[in-house]
Amino acid sequence: MVNNVFVQCNACKMKINLRTQMGFFDIPFHVHCPKCHSTIYGKVSVEDNNINVENADIIQCDDEEFYSVELSAEFPTRKAVHKKMNEIELSPFMRNQIFYGSDEKAMEKTQETMYFANFVKSGLSEMKQNFELFWNSQDKILFARVTDTIKQYPYIPFSEVNNNFDAAVALHQLLLTTTGISIIIGKDTLEEYTKIGKLVIGDRNHFTQIGEFIANGNINFNSIEIKGFKLIELFAKVYEQLIPVVALKNGDCLGNVDKNQFGIMTANFDELTDFYAKSYEWIFDNLKVILGLNNIFVRNDSTKCVNGKSYQDFIKESNGNKMKSGYIDEKEPFSKPISSLNNRVRNAIQHFDSDIDYETQLITFNDRNKSVDLYLIDFADLCIENFRIMFYILELIYNLRKLSFIQKGIVPSFVTAKMRVDEQQYKKKKIGRNEPCPCGSGKKYKRCCGK
């Protein structure tokens, strides 16, 4: 359903049509008055079909021609235009089907993206609390809680948590499979992350070097994950603004959108820049994990970098120079997912200047004497890519943590339990039913332990 509401700018009395595609989520908006350029902002509430607006008044309008802005939380919208009252155009919902090539695909991808938004409202705080119990070594409470939780998910390959290895695996599985985060990352991308992550524990010849790297490089798993979870919470606050872009990316359809005509009118640039800048810094603070693993697996020495410099040289570099100075070779095994990082955008956000024209949705990032122009929809794409890279690094930390458990002699109890079952089954297969029972009872196996 499309609702048409007219508002009038309090400053210059310009009349503006808000053409709103109603959906499942409230619709925040920021509109620049085309006449006086002041900001009109507010929110469309889906539950009570109501609109709250600041710096403008809701009015009746019978004008034949007017300035029109399109709003939607789930779909790309056309940018602001002057239009006539009798002019017919597709709704954002109908137009969205064209971007995807079919209404089934459009509906499927859009509905998938809502999973995380719904999880944020109902389950994020409990998920964080479980991780906090893990970080704070509250094992007794954590093991009972997680054991109770995983019973709800039969695809998790064990039903009881008995040690920290079990807990780490269970929490990782729950984070990726019950929250909708895997949908944001994308199936193929997540499979790539998992495949690369498994390299960490796939070759025991590197275990000693990796263990020394963890210790000497001060790789603090808890600290990295705690800061990472804060970024997940920050991303959760802006996620509803990103739903159209996440859906298009997962449908491999973002390139079908003419960005000169269409965008995401509900995104708040200031909130997105906050997430982008903070996630960028966290990623760069933890590039040392990628670098160290590359050095070990490619050069058999955690201190030797591809550019001839040392690991300590890298640590001393500013974040802005860590990519520029050639420490990270995209061809090396742990580097592949980080190619989207945009240092010039980050510099403009953190140290220089950036501005957005909400009418065209064009952002200008000024970095010293250079500038980068991006549409808001493209910047939203960069935010999603940062979120994905965050989870790539967290996947590496997860596997490093497992390696650390193995080196300490901690093994997952669900694996040892399976090994005991397999061993018993093996023994049963090898012992004939009429043979003496190996327990020493003197009875035939079929009348003793083979019953």
mmCIF file with all atom_site columns, N, CA and C in Angstrom, residues 37 41 45 51 79 107 114 143 169 171 190 212 220 243 269 273-274 289 296 302 336 347 374 405 418:
data_model
loop_
_atom_site.group_PDB
_atom_site.id
_atom_site.type_symbol
_atom_site.label_atom_id
_atom_site.label_alt_id
_atom_site.label_comp_id
_atom_site.label_asym_id
_atom_site.label_entity_id
_atom_site.label_seq_id
_atom_site.pdbx_PDB_ins_code
_atom_site.Cartn_x
_atom_site.Cartn_y
_atom_site.Cartn_z
_atom_site.occupancy
_atom_site.B_iso_or_equiv
_atom_site.pdbx_formal_charge
_atom_site.auth_seq_id
_atom_site.auth_comp_id
_atom_site.auth_asym_id
_atom_site.auth_atom_id
_atom_site.pdbx_PDB_model_num
ATOM 1  N N  . HIS A 1 37  ? 16.503 24.529  1.474  1.00 0.00 ? 37  HIS A N  1
ATOM 2  C CA . HIS A 1 37  ? 17.542 23.547  1.815  1.00 0.00 ? 37  HIS A CA 1
ATOM 3  C C  . HIS A 1 37  ? 17.626 23.221  3.311  1.00 0.00 ? 37  HIS A C  1
ATOM 4  N N  . TYR A 1 41  ? 12.701 16.193  8.866  1.00 0.00 ? 41  TYR A N  1
ATOM 5  C CA . TYR A 1 41  ? 12.918 14.800  9.228  1.00 0.00 ? 41  TYR A CA 1
ATOM 6  C C  . TYR A 1 41  ? 11.767 14.297  10.086 1.00 0.00 ? 41  TYR A C  1
ATOM 7  N N  . SER A 1 45  ? 5.240  5.663   11.237 1.00 0.00 ? 45  SER A N  1
ATOM 8  C CA . SER A 1 45  ? 5.004  4.529   12.122 1.00 0.00 ? 45  SER A CA 1
ATOM 9  C C  . SER A 1 45  ? 4.056  3.546   11.451 1.00 0.00 ? 45  SER A C  1
ATOM 10 N N  . ILE A 1 51  ? 2.336  9.507   10.941 1.00 0.00 ? 51  ILE A N  1
ATOM 11 C CA . ILE A 1 51  ? 3.589  10.148  10.571 1.00 0.00 ? 51  ILE A CA 1
ATOM 12 C C  . ILE A 1 51  ? 3.889  11.283  11.542 1.00 0.00 ? 51  ILE A C  1
ATOM 13 N N  . LYS A 1 79  ? 14.449 8.917   -6.528 1.00 0.00 ? 79  LYS A N  1
ATOM 14 C CA . LYS A 1 79  ? 14.879 10.149  -5.874 1.00 0.00 ? 79  LYS A CA 1
ATOM 15 C C  . LYS A 1 79  ? 13.838 11.246  -6.072 1.00 0.00 ? 79  LYS A C  1
ATOM 16 N N  . MET A 1 107 ? 10.627 -11.103 -3.482 1.00 0.00 ? 107 MET A N  1
ATOM 17 C CA . MET A 1 107 ? 9.976  -11.368 -2.195 1.00 0.00 ? 107 MET A CA 1
ATOM 18 C C  . MET A 1 107 ? 10.872 -12.209 -1.293 1.00 0.00 ? 107 MET A C  1
ATOM 19 N N  . MET A 1 114 ? 14.807 -9.553  6.661  1.00 0.00 ? 114 MET A N  1
ATOM 20 C CA . MET A 1 114 ? 14.070 -9.123  7.847  1.00 0.00 ? 114 MET A CA 1
ATOM 21 C C  . MET A 1 114 ? 14.393 -9.982  9.065  1.00 0.00 ? 114 MET A C  1
ATOM 22 N N  . PHE A 1 143 ? 27.182 -22.949 30.761 1.00 0.00 ? 143 PHE A N  1
ATOM 23 C CA . PHE A 1 143 ? 26.996 -24.292 30.214 1.00 0.00 ? 143 PHE A CA 1
ATOM 24 C C  . PHE A 1 143 ? 25.533 -24.716 30.300 1.00 0.00 ? 143 PHE A C  1
ATOM 25 N N  . VAL A 1 169 ? 32.134 -23.466 20.503 1.00 0.00 ? 169 VAL A N  1
ATOM 26 C CA . VAL A 1 169 ? 31.517 -23.981 19.272 1.00 0.00 ? 169 VAL A CA 1
ATOM 27 C C  . VAL A 1 169 ? 30.019 -23.680 19.255 1.00 0.00 ? 169 VAL A C  1
ATOM 28 N N  . LEU A 1 171 ? 28.294 -21.318 20.891 1.00 0.00 ? 171 LEU A N  1
ATOM 29 C CA . LEU A 1 171 ? 28.022 -19.885 20.737 1.00 0.00 ? 171 LEU A CA 1
ATOM 30 C C  . LEU A 1 171 ? 28.269 -19.435 19.301 1.00 0.00 ? 171 LEU A C  1
ATOM 31 N N  . LEU A 1 190 ? 30.006 -16.674 3.286  1.00 0.00 ? 190 LEU A N  1
ATOM 32 C CA . LEU A 1 190 ? 30.206 -17.366 4.560  1.00 0.00 ? 190 LEU A CA 1
ATOM 33 C C  . LEU A 1 190 ? 30.951 -18.685 4.353  1.00 0.00 ? 190 LEU A C  1
ATOM 34 N N  . GLU A 1 212 ? 52.850 -19.550 19.175 1.00 0.00 ? 212 GLU A N  1
ATOM 35 C CA . GLU A 1 212 ? 53.835 -18.523 19.524 1.00 0.00 ? 212 GLU A CA 1
ATOM 36 C C  . GLU A 1 212 ? 53.390 -17.149 19.023 1.00 0.00 ? 212 GLU A C  1
ATOM 37 N N  . ASN A 1 220 ? 44.549 -11.040 21.942 1.00 0.00 ? 220 ASN A N  1
ATOM 38 C CA . ASN A 1 220 ? 43.640 -11.269 23.062 1.00 0.00 ? 220 ASN A CA 1
ATOM 39 C C  . ASN A 1 220 ? 42.240 -11.558 22.508 1.00 0.00 ? 220 ASN A C  1
ATOM 40 N N  . ILE A 1 243 ? 18.291 -2.557  4.765  1.00 0.00 ? 243 ILE A N  1
ATOM 41 C CA . ILE A 1 243 ? 17.575 -3.735  4.266  1.00 0.00 ? 243 ILE A CA 1
ATOM 42 C C  . ILE A 1 243 ? 17.498 -3.788  2.741  1.00 0.00 ? 243 ILE A C  1
ATOM 43 N N  . PHE A 1 269 ? 22.792 9.391   7.103  1.00 0.00 ? 269 PHE A N  1
ATOM 44 C CA . PHE A 1 269 ? 24.210 9.406   6.767  1.00 0.00 ? 269 PHE A CA 1
ATOM 45 C C  . PHE A 1 269 ? 25.096 9.473   8.004  1.00 0.00 ? 269 PHE A C  1
ATOM 46 N N  . THR A 1 273 ? 27.947 6.720   8.917  1.00 0.00 ? 273 THR A N  1
ATOM 47 C CA . THR A 1 273 ? 29.370 7.071   9.000  1.00 0.00 ? 273 THR A CA 1
ATOM 48 C C  . THR A 1 273 ? 29.958 6.664   10.350 1.00 0.00 ? 273 THR A C  1
ATOM 49 N N  . ASP A 1 274 ? 29.165 6.740   11.397 1.00 0.00 ? 274 ASP A N  1
ATOM 50 C CA . ASP A 1 274 ? 29.630 6.330   12.718 1.00 0.00 ? 274 ASP A CA 1
ATOM 51 C C  . ASP A 1 274 ? 29.982 4.844   12.707 1.00 0.00 ? 274 ASP A C  1
ATOM 52 N N  . VAL A 1 289 ? 46.166 -10.098 12.606 1.00 0.00 ? 289 VAL A N  1
ATOM 53 C CA . VAL A 1 289 ? 45.845 -11.525 12.603 1.00 0.00 ? 289 VAL A CA 1
ATOM 54 C C  . VAL A 1 289 ? 46.016 -12.102 11.200 1.00 0.00 ? 289 VAL A C  1
ATOM 55 N N  . ILE A 1 296 ? 53.041 -16.960 8.364  1.00 0.00 ? 296 ILE A N  1
ATOM 56 C CA . ILE A 1 296 ? 53.308 -18.335 8.784  1.00 0.00 ? 296 ILE A CA 1
ATOM 57 C C  . ILE A 1 296 ? 53.081 -19.321 7.641  1.00 0.00 ? 296 ILE A C  1
ATOM 58 N N  . SER A 1 302 ? 56.228 -15.984 11.226 1.00 0.00 ? 302 SER A N  1
ATOM 59 C CA . SER A 1 302 ? 55.211 -14.965 11.506 1.00 0.00 ? 302 SER A CA 1
ATOM 60 C C  . SER A 1 302 ? 55.758 -13.545 11.430 1.00 0.00 ? 302 SER A C  1
ATOM 61 N N  . LYS A 1 336 ? 42.114 -12.559 1.064  1.00 0.00 ? 336 LYS A N  1
ATOM 62 C CA . LYS A 1 336 ? 41.129 -12.395 -0.004 1.00 0.00 ? 336 LYS A CA 1
ATOM 63 C C  . LYS A 1 336 ? 39.898 -11.556 0.348  1.00 0.00 ? 336 LYS A C  1
ATOM 64 N N  . ASN A 1 347 ? 39.479 8.151   5.727  1.00 0.00 ? 347 ASN A N  1
ATOM 65 C CA . ASN A 1 347 ? 40.204 9.359   6.078  1.00 0.00 ? 347 ASN A CA 1
ATOM 66 C C  . ASN A 1 347 ? 39.292 10.578  6.091  1.00 0.00 ? 347 ASN A C  1
ATOM 67 N N  . LEU A 1 374 ? 30.350 9.403   -3.775 1.00 0.00 ? 374 LEU A N  1
ATOM 68 C CA . LEU A 1 374 ? 29.630 8.135   -3.705 1.00 0.00 ? 374 LEU A CA 1
ATOM 69 C C  . LEU A 1 374 ? 28.157 8.416   -3.490 1.00 0.00 ? 374 LEU A C  1
ATOM 70 N N  . PHE A 1 405 ? 42.741 -24.022 22.549 1.00 0.00 ? 405 PHE A N  1
ATOM 71 C CA . PHE A 1 405 ? 42.173 -25.057 23.423 1.00 0.00 ? 405 PHE A CA 1
ATOM 72 C C  . PHE A 1 405 ? 42.893 -26.386 23.215 1.00 0.00 ? 405 PHE A C  1
ATOM 73 N N  . LYS A 1 418 ? 31.541 -39.020 20.812 1.00 0.00 ? 418 LYS A N  1
ATOM 74 C CA . LYS A 1 418 ? 31.316 -39.696 19.533 1.00 0.00 ? 418 LYS A CA 1
ATOM 75 C C  . LYS A 1 418 ? 32.401 -40.750 19.290 1.00 0.00 ? 418 LYS A C  1
#
